[in-house]
XYZ file of C-alpha atoms in Angstrom:
462
model
C -23.539 -5.551 -37.234
C -22.759 -4.387 -34.418
C -25.047 -5.579 -31.332
C -26.723 -3.263 -28.505
C -27.005 -4.456 -25.185
C -27.477 -3.468 -21.642
C -23.620 -2.869 -20.165
C -23.323 -4.213 -16.437
C -20.957 -1.508 -15.776
C -23.139 1.419 -16.773
C -26.038 -0.533 -16.939
C -26.632 2.030 -20.046
C -27.579 0.348 -23.303
C -24.436 0.211 -25.619
C -23.503 -0.723 -29.759
C -20.089 -2.241 -28.735
C -18.322 -1.992 -31.805
C -14.875 -2.925 -30.107
C -14.308 -6.799 -29.953
C -10.464 -6.762 -29.578
C -8.578 -9.622 -31.003
C -4.997 -10.895 -30.172
C -2.639 -9.262 -32.288
C 0.832 -11.771 -32.728
C 3.835 -9.577 -34.047
C 6.864 -11.190 -34.831
C 9.093 -8.439 -33.294
C 8.596 -7.329 -29.310
C 6.917 -3.810 -29.101
C 8.978 -2.103 -27.112
C 6.732 0.920 -27.339
C 10.034 2.899 -27.535
C 7.760 6.437 -28.098
C 7.240 6.577 -24.428
C 10.512 3.848 -22.807
C 13.242 4.603 -24.569
C 15.743 3.057 -22.202
C 18.621 6.199 -22.158
C 15.561 9.217 -21.910
C 13.604 9.641 -19.043
C 9.887 7.670 -19.894
C 7.325 10.164 -21.462
C 3.774 10.550 -20.901
C 1.525 11.393 -23.841
C -1.964 12.985 -23.701
C -4.322 11.357 -25.905
C -7.285 13.195 -24.011
C -9.509 10.296 -24.065
C -11.558 10.517 -21.054
C -12.691 7.351 -18.874
C -15.544 7.790 -16.576
C -15.504 7.727 -12.206
C -16.938 4.524 -11.248
C -15.750 3.665 -7.411
C -17.434 0.280 -7.013
C -19.896 -0.489 -4.098
C -17.359 -1.932 -2.097
C -13.288 -1.437 -2.262
C -10.813 -3.231 -0.584
C -7.258 -3.521 0.904
C -5.269 -7.057 0.374
C -2.055 -7.640 1.531
C 1.177 -9.269 0.443
C 3.405 -8.650 2.997
C 4.269 -11.812 3.834
C 4.990 -12.374 -0.160
C 6.381 -9.130 -2.198
C 7.089 -7.460 0.926
C 9.438 -10.385 2.523
C 11.454 -10.646 -0.718
C 13.236 -7.204 -0.493
C 14.367 -8.195 3.280
C 15.213 -11.145 5.573
C 12.445 -13.387 6.047
C 9.835 -13.236 8.583
C 9.985 -16.281 11.465
C 7.357 -17.773 12.125
C 6.483 -16.085 15.437
C 7.002 -12.572 13.707
C 4.411 -13.623 10.850
C 2.061 -15.216 13.041
C 1.960 -11.759 15.403
C 1.718 -9.694 12.194
C -1.190 -11.475 11.456
C -3.109 -11.583 14.348
C -1.905 -7.860 14.703
C -3.418 -7.092 10.694
C -6.880 -9.332 11.765
C -7.456 -6.370 14.475
C -6.547 -3.286 11.789
C -9.145 -5.035 9.925
C -12.051 -4.255 12.042
C -15.124 -7.101 12.089
C -15.710 -5.476 8.532
C -12.910 -7.207 7.116
C -11.578 -4.234 5.121
C -7.970 -5.718 4.520
C -9.142 -8.520 3.237
C -6.664 -10.897 1.971
C -3.164 -11.442 2.676
C -0.755 -14.154 0.476
C 1.891 -16.563 1.250
C 4.487 -18.662 -0.319
C 4.219 -22.337 0.324
C 7.511 -23.862 -0.771
C 9.610 -23.504 2.300
C 8.683 -25.974 5.840
C 8.739 -22.651 7.299
C 6.085 -20.651 5.204
C 3.827 -24.000 5.405
C 4.199 -24.360 8.512
C 4.045 -19.674 9.270
C 0.181 -20.526 7.220
C -0.936 -23.017 9.974
C -0.087 -21.670 12.536
C -2.254 -18.485 11.359
C -5.176 -20.748 9.939
C -4.888 -22.105 13.527
C -6.405 -19.273 14.966
C -9.726 -18.809 13.399
C -9.694 -15.333 11.983
C -11.791 -13.848 9.455
C -10.056 -11.677 7.694
C -7.504 -11.345 5.682
C -8.430 -14.390 4.696
C -4.419 -16.424 3.427
C -3.971 -16.904 -0.247
C -0.899 -18.287 -1.808
C 1.067 -17.582 -4.439
C 3.353 -19.983 -6.968
C 4.521 -20.942 -10.036
C 2.269 -21.605 -12.947
C 3.324 -25.265 -12.563
C 0.575 -28.336 -12.001
C 2.057 -29.764 -8.851
C 2.287 -26.575 -7.231
C -2.105 -26.115 -7.580
C -1.662 -29.653 -6.177
C -0.157 -28.165 -2.984
C -2.017 -25.358 -2.853
C -5.350 -27.140 -2.800
C -4.194 -30.040 -0.462
C -3.439 -27.292 2.402
C -6.694 -26.055 2.223
C -6.086 -22.676 0.467
C -9.073 -22.158 -2.051
C -7.002 -18.370 -3.959
C -4.027 -18.602 -5.577
C -1.437 -15.820 -7.599
C -0.018 -16.956 -10.035
C 2.109 -15.016 -12.495
C 1.162 -14.261 -16.042
C 4.093 -11.361 -17.298
C 1.406 -9.670 -19.956
C 4.441 -6.477 -21.645
C 6.755 -7.808 -25.020
C 9.533 -7.344 -22.421
C 8.492 -10.498 -21.001
C 6.960 -12.481 -23.494
C 9.811 -12.333 -25.606
C 13.236 -11.479 -23.712
C 12.374 -13.146 -20.404
C 10.687 -16.150 -21.516
C 11.542 -16.468 -24.978
C 8.081 -16.711 -26.754
C 5.731 -14.932 -28.507
C 2.639 -13.970 -27.822
C 0.225 -16.868 -29.335
C 2.715 -18.622 -27.202
C 2.969 -17.643 -24.091
C -1.297 -17.205 -23.954
C -1.453 -20.216 -24.914
C 1.013 -21.308 -21.942
C -0.876 -19.144 -20.079
C -4.733 -20.071 -20.248
C -3.075 -23.971 -19.901
C -2.172 -23.271 -16.321
C -4.978 -21.172 -15.570
C -6.974 -24.530 -16.724
C -4.946 -26.578 -14.461
C -5.970 -24.438 -11.425
C -9.545 -24.726 -11.937
C -8.857 -28.226 -12.852
C -7.291 -28.575 -9.422
C -10.272 -26.699 -8.174
C -8.169 -23.574 -7.001
C -9.062 -19.919 -7.797
C -6.268 -18.297 -10.179
C -5.867 -14.790 -9.374
C -3.675 -13.763 -12.500
C -1.548 -11.022 -11.996
C -0.398 -9.206 -15.206
C 3.302 -8.232 -14.643
C 4.514 -5.095 -16.214
C 0.653 -4.008 -17.695
C 1.630 -0.298 -18.025
C 4.354 -1.040 -20.199
C 2.152 -3.839 -22.702
C 0.152 -3.671 -25.828
C -3.228 -3.148 -23.766
C -5.303 -4.132 -26.345
C -3.490 -6.668 -28.411
C -2.645 -8.418 -26.070
C -4.042 -7.172 -22.254
C -7.385 -7.228 -23.701
C -7.701 -10.526 -25.648
C -5.687 -12.668 -23.276
C -7.866 -11.304 -19.777
C -11.636 -12.216 -22.139
C -10.444 -15.856 -23.156
C -9.790 -16.269 -19.471
C -13.336 -14.583 -18.541
C -14.429 -17.484 -21.303
C -12.459 -20.504 -19.426
C -14.036 -19.235 -16.026
C -17.084 -19.509 -17.365
C -16.500 -23.418 -18.466
C -15.304 -24.412 -14.788
C -17.974 -22.242 -13.644
C -15.443 -20.302 -11.181
C -14.595 -17.211 -10.292
C -10.926 -15.472 -11.792
C -9.389 -12.308 -10.423
C -7.063 -10.145 -12.061
C -4.189 -8.142 -10.844
C -3.060 -5.498 -12.739
C 0.690 -5.237 -11.960
C 2.109 -1.907 -12.505
C 5.869 -3.648 -12.152
C 7.753 -0.380 -12.400
C 5.357 2.134 -10.887
C 5.020 3.287 -14.697
C 1.504 4.291 -13.912
C -0.091 7.651 -14.697
C -3.163 9.007 -12.551
C -4.238 11.509 -14.463
C -7.079 12.231 -16.942
C -5.820 11.690 -20.220
C -3.138 10.348 -20.675
C -2.746 7.738 -23.632
C -2.286 3.881 -22.815
C -0.500 1.816 -21.591
C 0.096 4.387 -18.610
C -3.029 5.374 -17.848
C -3.531 3.913 -14.547
C -8.006 5.281 -15.267
C -7.347 3.508 -18.902
C -6.768 0.287 -17.458
C -9.439 -0.403 -14.536
C -11.892 0.991 -17.550
C -10.741 -1.428 -20.390
C -10.517 -4.874 -18.603
C -14.063 -3.930 -17.159
C -15.806 -2.418 -20.315
C -13.647 -4.523 -23.182
C -12.347 -7.486 -21.385
C -15.665 -7.958 -19.147
C -14.068 -7.742 -15.554
C -16.249 -7.326 -12.879
C -14.830 -4.991 -10.178
C -14.946 -7.157 -7.966
C -12.535 -9.359 -9.386
C -9.840 -6.137 -9.939
C -7.626 -5.738 -8.301
C -4.477 -2.740 -8.714
C -0.899 -3.632 -7.444
C 1.606 -0.700 -7.983
C 4.982 -0.270 -7.096
C 6.747 3.646 -6.248
C 9.714 3.984 -8.794
C 8.462 7.123 -9.741
C 6.986 8.689 -6.333
C 2.998 7.176 -7.452
C 2.433 4.432 -5.638
C -0.322 5.989 -3.494
C -2.226 7.696 -5.690
C -1.932 4.880 -8.660
C -4.383 2.923 -5.948
C -6.507 5.481 -5.315
C -7.146 5.948 -8.597
C -7.655 2.877 -9.221
C -10.005 2.173 -6.808
C -11.976 5.785 -7.647
C -12.282 4.197 -11.774
C -13.886 0.659 -10.248
C -10.970 -1.789 -9.138
C -12.838 -2.409 -5.873
C -9.027 -3.984 -4.331
C -5.640 -2.876 -4.176
C -3.329 -4.233 -2.953
C -0.411 -2.826 0.418
C 2.133 -4.097 1.748
C 3.046 -3.507 5.688
C 5.146 0.780 5.262
C 5.525 0.123 1.771
C 8.175 -2.690 2.079
C 8.793 -4.227 -1.121
C 10.752 -4.977 -4.029
C 13.338 -1.639 -5.291
C 11.645 1.503 -3.551
C 8.560 -0.428 -2.390
C 4.881 -1.071 -2.823
C 1.976 0.655 -2.077
C 1.855 1.175 1.792
C -0.714 -0.718 3.864
C -1.604 2.108 6.038
C -1.185 5.059 3.627
C -4.528 2.751 2.361
C -6.649 2.758 5.212
C -6.756 6.509 5.625
C -6.816 6.836 1.977
C -10.185 4.579 2.265
C -11.619 6.576 5.099
C -11.717 9.749 3.124
C -12.789 8.367 -0.333
C -16.493 6.841 2.313
C -15.859 9.029 4.619
C -15.824 6.308 7.448
C -13.327 3.911 8.260
C -15.691 1.250 8.367
C -14.694 -0.037 11.644
C -10.721 -0.759 11.270
C -8.706 -0.003 14.503
C -5.773 2.377 12.785
C -4.470 2.359 16.899
C -3.100 -1.008 15.867
C -1.169 0.632 13.196
C 0.823 2.123 15.798
C 1.246 -0.710 17.439
C 2.849 -2.774 14.326
C 5.105 0.157 13.660
C 6.810 -0.454 17.145
C 6.857 -4.193 16.448
C 8.935 -3.929 13.380
C 11.106 -1.947 15.187
C 11.278 -3.036 18.637
C 10.900 -6.726 17.652
C 12.408 -7.675 14.262
C 14.643 -4.366 14.290
C 12.963 -3.183 11.335
C 14.031 1.452 11.078
C 11.174 2.796 9.618
C 12.896 5.877 8.553
C 11.481 9.096 10.762
C 9.985 11.279 8.222
C 7.416 8.435 6.751
C 3.865 9.713 6.691
C 1.386 8.357 10.303
C 4.101 5.967 11.151
C 8.055 8.107 11.697
C 9.230 8.908 14.605
C 9.070 12.208 13.307
C 5.475 12.279 11.368
C 3.384 14.149 13.570
C 6.762 16.722 15.550
C 7.254 19.846 14.686
C 10.860 21.462 15.199
C 9.906 25.270 14.271
C 9.206 27.549 17.312
C 5.595 29.407 15.005
C 5.035 26.135 13.865
C 4.847 24.683 18.253
C 3.696 28.321 18.857
C 0.628 27.080 17.014
C 0.560 23.460 18.528
C -0.001 25.332 22.276
C -3.223 27.222 20.999
C -4.794 24.722 19.484
C -2.795 21.418 17.956
C -5.334 21.681 14.997
C -2.971 24.654 12.983
C -0.634 21.975 12.542
C -1.431 18.490 12.878
C -3.526 16.618 9.868
C -6.124 14.908 12.247
C -6.004 13.319 15.628
C -3.609 11.414 15.797
C -3.430 11.049 19.810
C -7.515 8.856 18.753
C -6.351 7.387 15.772
C -3.008 6.131 16.163
C -2.131 6.494 19.997
C 0.405 9.792 18.858
C -0.426 12.606 20.616
C 1.401 15.761 18.254
C 5.033 16.405 20.282
C 7.822 18.874 19.866
C 11.958 17.849 18.716
C 13.167 20.268 21.166
C 16.727 22.530 19.596
C 18.008 26.220 19.071
C 14.096 26.869 16.629
C 11.918 25.415 19.066
C 11.536 28.618 21.513
C 9.929 28.879 24.429
C 6.496 27.794 23.093
C 8.099 24.273 22.592
C 8.786 23.754 25.533
C 5.845 24.439 26.515
C 4.190 21.773 24.470
C 6.806 19.428 25.619
C 6.221 19.630 28.965
C 2.304 19.108 28.813
C 2.320 15.894 26.074
C 5.564 14.521 28.410
C 4.020 15.307 31.432
C 0.452 15.131 30.791
C -0.455 18.317 32.268
C -4.064 18.855 31.760
C -6.380 22.135 32.472
C -5.055 23.981 35.173
C -1.644 22.322 35.382
C -0.692 23.107 31.432
C 2.005 25.320 30.795
C 2.696 27.964 28.194
C 5.453 29.881 27.034
C 5.519 32.115 30.139
C 5.085 29.948 32.093
C 8.394 29.751 34.950
C 9.329 26.345 34.334
C 9.267 27.056 30.900
C 11.839 30.642 31.372
C 14.168 28.148 32.806
C 14.921 25.932 30.560
C 14.602 27.805 27.244
C 17.361 30.199 28.793
C 19.139 26.939 29.083
C 18.794 25.844 26.043
C 19.630 29.170 24.380
C 22.730 29.236 26.214
C 23.888 25.542 24.936
C 23.683 26.806 21.365
C 25.059 29.679 21.503
C 27.846 28.051 22.665
C 28.318 25.816 20.167
C 25.845 22.615 20.127
C 24.126 21.643 16.718
C 22.412 18.379 17.962
C 18.916 18.368 19.912
C 18.130 18.342 23.303
C 17.840 14.615 24.576
C 14.148 14.295 26.621
C 16.944 12.704 29.260
C 17.930 16.015 29.285
C 15.017 18.178 29.750
C 13.709 15.778 32.965
C 16.699 16.522 34.479
C 15.636 19.973 34.091
C 12.503 19.583 35.170
C 13.558 17.884 38.545
C 16.004 20.280 38.867
C 13.815 23.235 39.102
C 11.264 21.261 41.271
C 14.210 20.273 43.747
C 14.344 24.259 43.784
C 10.673 25.340 44.576
C 9.018 24.249 48.050
C 5.511 23.203 46.056
C 6.248 23.396 42.174
C 2.639 25.859 42.276
C 4.717 27.708 39.682
C 4.209 25.305 36.441
């Protein structure tokens, strides 16, 4: 007989017949109907719909110093401290970038944690990621970190072929390790690796329910991180499990009893869905989405932190105190201090993200920058819209470039009919008519301006 009781997520009386138990299979279920390795993975629909369930509060977490550091050369201690300080400023007074995670194994890692903690900043909270070993929990506890990530791979790909276990053995092993974390007084964050290829009802739900029971016995909290390790997650409604992001988040709440503030989404960008999947996780009930700066991470990368800052603002109608101008500072720091080259077309931070090369677009910018700029990029990113001067820029492009470069306001602004613009435009046309293919450099335009002004007694024509 099924009980009728209040569901704490929906606040409705529900009769729930679903009590999923571990399905301990003899052979791994590799879900070949979806993941035939010699074919492109399939998206299957079963038309089951999950209700939207945006939590009352949502936030961003960061793994720049852990997952983001696995695909590049290690940061120095000073670089970590500088980036951490900027992350705190970006987070704002409300701490919307709630946490960031570190490795703890090397002396450099531990020194970086120590130096960041000495800053006395409230956000982001420092957490760690460790191997699932008892001595590692003691290490984390001894350095004063309250929460740590633990890898608990949940697909048969990992359980059978990587760990060499069956489902029951893996579950018992994981629960033993999680118990060690509770015993050490450290809150575990369980990283459900490869959840988008896992048997959700046959392993994930009963496993997470068992974790919840352990947490209740220990009178401690436990966080569940749903890891879309290979970017297989699909944001569309009506998609069959295990690839459905709405289904995973809804299922963790409804069938495994995990509250929203303990659910975190961690995605990768293998199929260009990292940002959309992360936003979908928010919409369906995960309070946290895990990110890295500029999406730097394994293979195609992680969810870009800066993308989720602006996704947050779009979904909530406010930045809640986040200082987005720091995003530009971080991009400049990576390029000028660390030496990391950000691809030029990268949204929000790439060199060309708000730069136009087409003359017709430049003409629109000249009349009203809202026509071809996504928002007030000067206000939010300290980056006014610009044009790149080439054979397609036209007189309007030259005018926009001059107004921005020389900060020309009011009556001093030039338009596409100004004499200085015509002078420069004739020179540009001559360059390309004679075979030039490269863009015009800023130093070349500066030289032409000086040349023009020096030929006028007062420069009044512009």
